[in-house]
Every structure is written in C-alpha cells, then in structure tokens.
mmCIF file of C-alpha atoms and ligand atoms in Angstrom:
data_model
loop_
_atom_site.group_PDB
_atom_site.id
_atom_site.type_symbol
_atom_site.label_atom_id
_atom_site.label_comp_id
_atom_site.label_asym_id
_atom_site.label_seq_id
_atom_site.Cartn_x
_atom_site.Cartn_y
_atom_site.Cartn_z
ATOM 1 C CA MET A 293 20.011 69.894 48.478
ATOM 2 C CA HIS A 294 20.993 66.878 46.293
ATOM 3 C CA CYS A 295 23.640 64.261 47.213
ATOM 4 C CA PRO A 296 26.773 66.023 44.177
ATOM 5 C CA PHE A 297 27.547 62.031 43.619
ATOM 6 C CA CYS A 298 23.949 60.133 43.448
ATOM 7 C CA ARG A 299 21.379 63.034 43.334
ATOM 8 C CA HIS A 300 20.009 61.826 45.750
ATOM 9 C CA PRO A 301 17.616 63.976 47.089
ATOM 10 C CA ASP A 302 18.916 63.912 50.815
ATOM 11 C CA SER A 303 21.623 64.705 53.471
ATOM 12 C CA ARG A 304 22.140 63.591 56.543
ATOM 13 C CA VAL A 305 24.503 66.832 58.594
ATOM 14 C CA VAL A 306 27.666 65.061 60.186
ATOM 15 C CA ASP A 307 29.462 67.706 61.286
ATOM 16 C CA SER A 308 29.374 71.384 61.389
ATOM 17 C CA ARG A 309 31.580 74.473 62.226
ATOM 18 C CA THR A 310 31.732 77.862 61.485
ATOM 19 C CA THR A 311 34.320 79.585 60.123
ATOM 20 C CA ASP A 312 38.041 81.030 62.204
ATOM 21 C CA ASP A 313 36.586 84.713 60.536
ATOM 22 C CA GLY A 314 32.921 83.955 61.810
ATOM 23 C CA THR A 315 31.696 84.505 58.144
ATOM 24 C CA SER A 316 30.415 81.081 57.861
ATOM 25 C CA ILE A 317 29.956 77.883 58.377
ATOM 26 C CA ARG A 318 31.209 74.335 57.178
ATOM 27 C CA ARG A 319 28.406 71.291 56.613
ATOM 28 C CA ARG A 320 29.688 67.694 56.378
ATOM 29 C CA ARG A 321 27.389 65.902 54.946
ATOM 30 C CA GLN A 322 26.990 62.322 54.071
ATOM 31 C CA CYS A 323 24.458 61.039 51.734
ATOM 32 C CA PRO A 324 22.497 58.341 53.383
ATOM 33 C CA ASP A 325 21.719 56.110 50.100
ATOM 34 C CA CYS A 326 25.507 56.213 48.442
ATOM 35 C CA SER A 327 27.097 56.855 52.141
ATOM 36 C CA ARG A 328 29.225 59.172 50.294
ATOM 37 C CA ARG A 329 30.167 62.986 52.854
ATOM 38 C CA PHE A 330 30.649 66.461 51.034
ATOM 39 C CA THR A 331 31.320 70.125 52.594
ATOM 40 C CA THR A 332 28.659 72.218 51.937
ATOM 41 C CA VAL A 333 29.632 76.779 53.035
ATOM 42 C CA GLU A 334 27.107 78.670 54.405
ATOM 43 C CA THR A 335 27.815 82.326 53.973
ATOM 44 C CA CYS A 336 26.150 85.603 53.559
ATOM 45 C CA SER A 337 24.822 85.913 50.658
ATOM 46 C CA LEU A 338 26.087 89.255 49.004
ATOM 47 C CA MET A 339 24.322 91.634 47.098
ATOM 48 C CA VAL A 340 25.348 93.608 44.542
ATOM 49 C CA VAL A 341 24.086 97.228 43.265
ATOM 50 C CA LYS A 342 24.581 97.392 39.848
ATOM 51 C CA ARG A 343 24.553 101.468 38.077
ATOM 52 C CA SER A 344 20.980 100.329 37.133
ATOM 53 C CA GLY A 345 20.325 99.970 40.311
ATOM 54 C CA VAL A 346 19.632 96.941 39.872
ATOM 55 C CA THR A 347 20.619 94.784 42.809
ATOM 56 C CA GLU A 348 22.321 91.163 42.007
ATOM 57 C CA PRO A 349 23.856 88.598 43.973
ATOM 58 C CA PHE A 350 28.282 88.920 43.840
ATOM 59 C CA SER A 351 29.465 86.303 41.370
ATOM 60 C CA ARG A 352 32.949 85.145 41.126
ATOM 61 C CA THR A 353 32.382 84.037 37.801
ATOM 62 C CA LYS A 354 31.223 87.468 36.423
ATOM 63 C CA VAL A 355 34.400 88.712 37.928
ATOM 64 C CA ILE A 356 36.644 85.760 36.218
ATOM 65 C CA ASN A 357 34.690 86.620 33.364
ATOM 66 C CA GLY A 358 35.467 90.636 33.117
ATOM 67 C CA VAL A 359 39.107 89.666 34.568
ATOM 68 C CA ARG A 360 39.891 87.082 31.789
ATOM 69 C CA LYS A 361 38.936 89.238 28.921
ATOM 70 C CA ALA A 362 41.487 91.954 30.228
ATOM 71 C CA CYS A 363 43.913 89.318 30.276
ATOM 72 C CA GLN A 364 43.470 88.058 26.704
ATOM 73 C CA GLY A 365 46.552 87.182 24.733
ATOM 74 C CA ARG A 366 48.708 87.688 28.177
ATOM 75 C CA PRO A 367 50.390 84.608 29.585
ATOM 76 C CA VAL A 368 47.562 84.350 31.991
ATOM 77 C CA THR A 369 46.287 80.712 32.881
ATOM 78 C CA GLU A 370 42.280 79.799 34.265
ATOM 79 C CA ASP A 371 44.718 79.091 37.858
ATOM 80 C CA ALA A 372 45.491 82.353 38.179
ATOM 81 C CA LEU A 373 41.355 84.078 37.268
ATOM 82 C CA ALA A 374 40.376 80.937 40.282
ATOM 83 C CA GLN A 375 42.604 82.424 42.256
ATOM 84 C CA LEU A 376 42.069 86.321 41.850
ATOM 85 C CA GLY A 377 38.388 85.561 42.106
ATOM 86 C CA GLN A 378 39.001 84.244 45.509
ATOM 87 C CA ARG A 379 41.190 86.742 46.320
ATOM 88 C CA VAL A 380 38.675 88.992 44.905
ATOM 89 C CA GLU A 381 35.655 87.829 46.829
ATOM 90 C CA GLU A 382 37.666 86.898 50.380
ATOM 91 C CA ALA A 383 38.425 90.619 49.899
ATOM 92 C CA VAL A 384 34.412 91.901 49.336
ATOM 93 C CA ARG A 385 33.086 89.554 52.228
ATOM 94 C CA ALA A 386 35.900 91.120 54.477
ATOM 95 C CA THR A 387 34.218 94.146 54.337
ATOM 96 C CA GLY A 388 31.483 92.610 56.286
ATOM 97 C CA SER A 389 28.644 94.349 54.188
ATOM 98 C CA ALA A 390 26.097 91.949 52.562
ATOM 99 C CA GLU A 391 25.615 94.919 49.566
ATOM 100 C CA LEU A 392 28.260 96.047 47.246
ATOM 101 C CA THR A 393 28.224 98.394 44.444
ATOM 102 C CA THR A 394 30.413 97.096 40.957
ATOM 103 C CA HIS A 395 32.421 99.866 41.875
ATOM 104 C CA ASP A 396 33.669 98.292 45.128
ATOM 105 C CA VAL A 397 33.964 94.862 43.342
ATOM 106 C CA GLY A 398 35.910 96.829 40.678
ATOM 107 C CA LEU A 399 38.214 98.446 43.244
ATOM 108 C CA ALA A 400 39.018 94.783 45.067
ATOM 109 C CA ILE A 401 40.249 93.407 41.595
ATOM 110 C CA LEU A 402 42.628 95.949 40.988
ATOM 111 C CA GLY A 403 45.088 94.603 43.776
ATOM 112 C CA PRO A 404 45.179 91.431 43.005
ATOM 113 C CA LEU A 405 44.828 92.127 38.952
ATOM 114 C CA GLN A 406 48.016 94.317 39.496
ATOM 115 C CA GLU A 407 50.023 91.822 40.951
ATOM 116 C CA LEU A 408 48.998 88.659 38.539
ATOM 117 C CA ASP A 409 49.818 91.154 35.059
ATOM 118 C CA LEU A 410 50.510 95.015 34.395
ATOM 119 C CA VAL A 411 49.154 94.733 31.431
ATOM 120 C CA ALA A 412 45.655 93.744 31.861
ATOM 121 C CA TYR A 413 45.632 95.445 35.033
ATOM 122 C CA LEU A 414 45.539 98.481 32.335
ATOM 123 C CA ARG A 415 43.312 96.895 29.972
ATOM 124 C CA PHE A 416 40.472 96.671 32.869
ATOM 125 C CA ALA A 417 41.371 100.019 34.654
ATOM 126 C CA SER A 418 41.074 102.068 31.216
ATOM 127 C CA VAL A 419 37.604 100.151 31.380
ATOM 128 C CA TYR A 420 36.610 100.745 34.806
ATOM 129 C CA ARG A 421 38.357 103.943 35.686
ATOM 130 C CA ALA A 422 37.365 105.106 32.488
ATOM 131 C CA PHE A 423 40.026 106.437 30.477
ATOM 132 C CA ASP A 424 39.273 108.805 27.922
ATOM 133 C CA SER A 425 42.767 110.052 26.728
ATOM 134 C CA LEU A 426 46.475 109.014 26.921
ATOM 135 C CA GLU A 427 47.282 111.211 30.411
ATOM 136 C CA ASP A 428 44.924 108.901 32.021
ATOM 137 C CA PHE A 429 47.004 106.319 31.255
ATOM 138 C CA GLU A 430 50.550 107.205 31.377
ATOM 139 C CA ALA A 431 48.865 108.728 35.221
ATOM 140 C CA ALA A 432 48.250 104.902 35.464
ATOM 141 C CA ILE A 433 52.083 104.051 34.499
ATOM 142 C CA GLU A 434 53.630 106.607 35.734
ATOM 143 C CA GLU A 435 51.790 104.892 39.813
ATOM 144 C CA LEU A 436 53.154 101.736 38.516
ATOM 145 C CA ARG A 437 55.941 103.370 38.441
ATOM 146 C CA GLY A 438 56.127 104.590 41.410
ATOM 147 C CA GLY A 439 54.773 101.661 43.041
ATOM 148 C CA ARG A 440 57.637 99.148 41.521
ATOM 149 C CA ASP A 441 60.758 101.686 41.973
ATOM 150 C CA SER A 442 60.842 103.647 44.924
ATOM 151 C CA ALA A 443 58.169 106.480 44.589
ATOM 152 C CA PRO A 444 59.609 109.713 43.514
ATOM 153 C CA ASP A 445 57.427 111.961 45.716
ATOM 154 C CA GLY A 446 54.843 109.665 46.178
ATOM 155 C CA SER A 447 52.525 112.291 45.557
ATOM 156 C CA ALA A 448 50.539 110.314 41.910
ATOM 157 C CA ALA A 449 50.219 107.284 44.079
ATOM 158 C CA GLU A 450 46.449 105.949 44.585
ATOM 159 C CA PRO A 451 46.257 103.174 46.853
ATOM 160 C CA ALA A 452 46.213 100.664 44.446
ATOM 161 C CA ALA A 453 50.511 101.062 43.837
ATOM 162 C CA THR A 454 50.927 99.955 47.104
ATOM 163 C CA GLY A 455 50.903 96.311 45.434
ATOM 164 C CA ARG A 456 48.643 95.331 48.624
ATOM 165 C CA GLY A 457 44.760 94.156 48.153
ATOM 166 C CA PRO A 458 42.451 96.747 48.790
ATOM 167 C CA GLY A 459 41.528 97.098 52.613
ATOM 168 C CA GLY A 460 45.123 95.532 53.364
ATOM 169 C CA THR A 461 44.245 91.941 52.058
ATOM 170 C CA PRO A 462 46.300 89.730 53.282
ATOM 171 C CA GLU A 463 48.005 87.857 50.198
ATOM 172 C CA VAL A 464 47.682 84.200 51.550
ATOM 173 C CA PRO A 465 47.101 81.931 48.490
ATOM 174 C CA GLN A 466 44.382 79.618 49.282
ATOM 175 C CA PRO A 467 42.938 76.224 47.452
ATOM 176 C CA ALA A 468 40.413 76.815 45.177
ATOM 177 C CA THR A 469 38.312 73.822 46.334
ATOM 178 C CA ALA A 470 37.451 72.659 49.485
ATOM 179 C CA ALA A 471 39.514 69.552 50.207
ATOM 180 C CA ASP A 472 38.036 66.547 51.694
HETATM 181 ZN ZN1 ZN B 1418 24.488 59.266 47.533
#
C-alpha cells in the first residue's frame, strides 16, 4: 500500500503481531522514502448479505450513517457515533462469522444505541423492527421501562432490554484510532 504520508508506493514491515483475540494482525510499517511509520490491521473480510440477496463488505460508515439519521436533532456527538460504530463492528466480528445479514447488523446496533439515546433508539427500532402501530411503540417503550426500572414480570423483556450489547459484548470503550 501507499505510504499515507508521502504516497510512496511501497513500505517495509518492521513488526507484526496477532491481536489477543486472534481476529486480526497488526503490522508496523516504515516508508523507505520518508521514513515515517504507520500501522496496518489485517482482518478477515466481513460480508453482509442484504435482503435483496446482494452481498457487500461490512461498512462501519454505513452503520454510522444509518444511526446518524435516527439521531437527527438529538444530543449525540460525532464521537459517540464513531464509538457506536466501533462497538457494532467489534460485536459482529466477535461472532466469528465471515458472513452476516443486514438483520444481524441491525440487531448489533440496537443495544449500543439504546444506551446512547432512547429517542434515537425508538426511531431506529421502529424502522428496523417495522413498527406499524402505536401498540408497537408502546410495547417497545414498555421494554425500555422494564429494562431501566425493575421489570414487573419480565415477560415483555427482550434481550435488547437488558442493557447489554448483543452477545454480551463487554462495554469497554476504546480509542477509535490506532495509537502510535
Ligand atoms: Zn512516505
């Protein structure tokens, strides 16, 4: 790949290590021209099967754009959106599957979005879960109430109401960019 600083068409690997979870390899590279160093991350290509049957690479940007729409007018920062995108990507990668459906991706968004902003969550869920009546909204709000207070009987509670990410993703915020 090109050097990200001077566009030199080549680079030299100076260090290479597998991440702790074994899902990626980080390589430290040095540009032979400008001598600056940078890091690349090699991961398994993650594909998403759309409803139409078309397969496309997983895109964190698409996740963020979709959530940003639901967050219009809400006090949600770009940083928070970026962090949500990272959590969603980590959650779907943690499934260990190389191929997902748009449904899987939507499911992975619900948990972190619920923690971020409840109104945005309801907007997103209303589209994702195809709400078509007031009762659907009421049921979703009941779920949220059940998750926040103590659930009266828990019968209406879905996994999304537990306050944890899908698959029990640990809530460990991490820097969005690779540190030097
Ligand atoms: Zn360079």
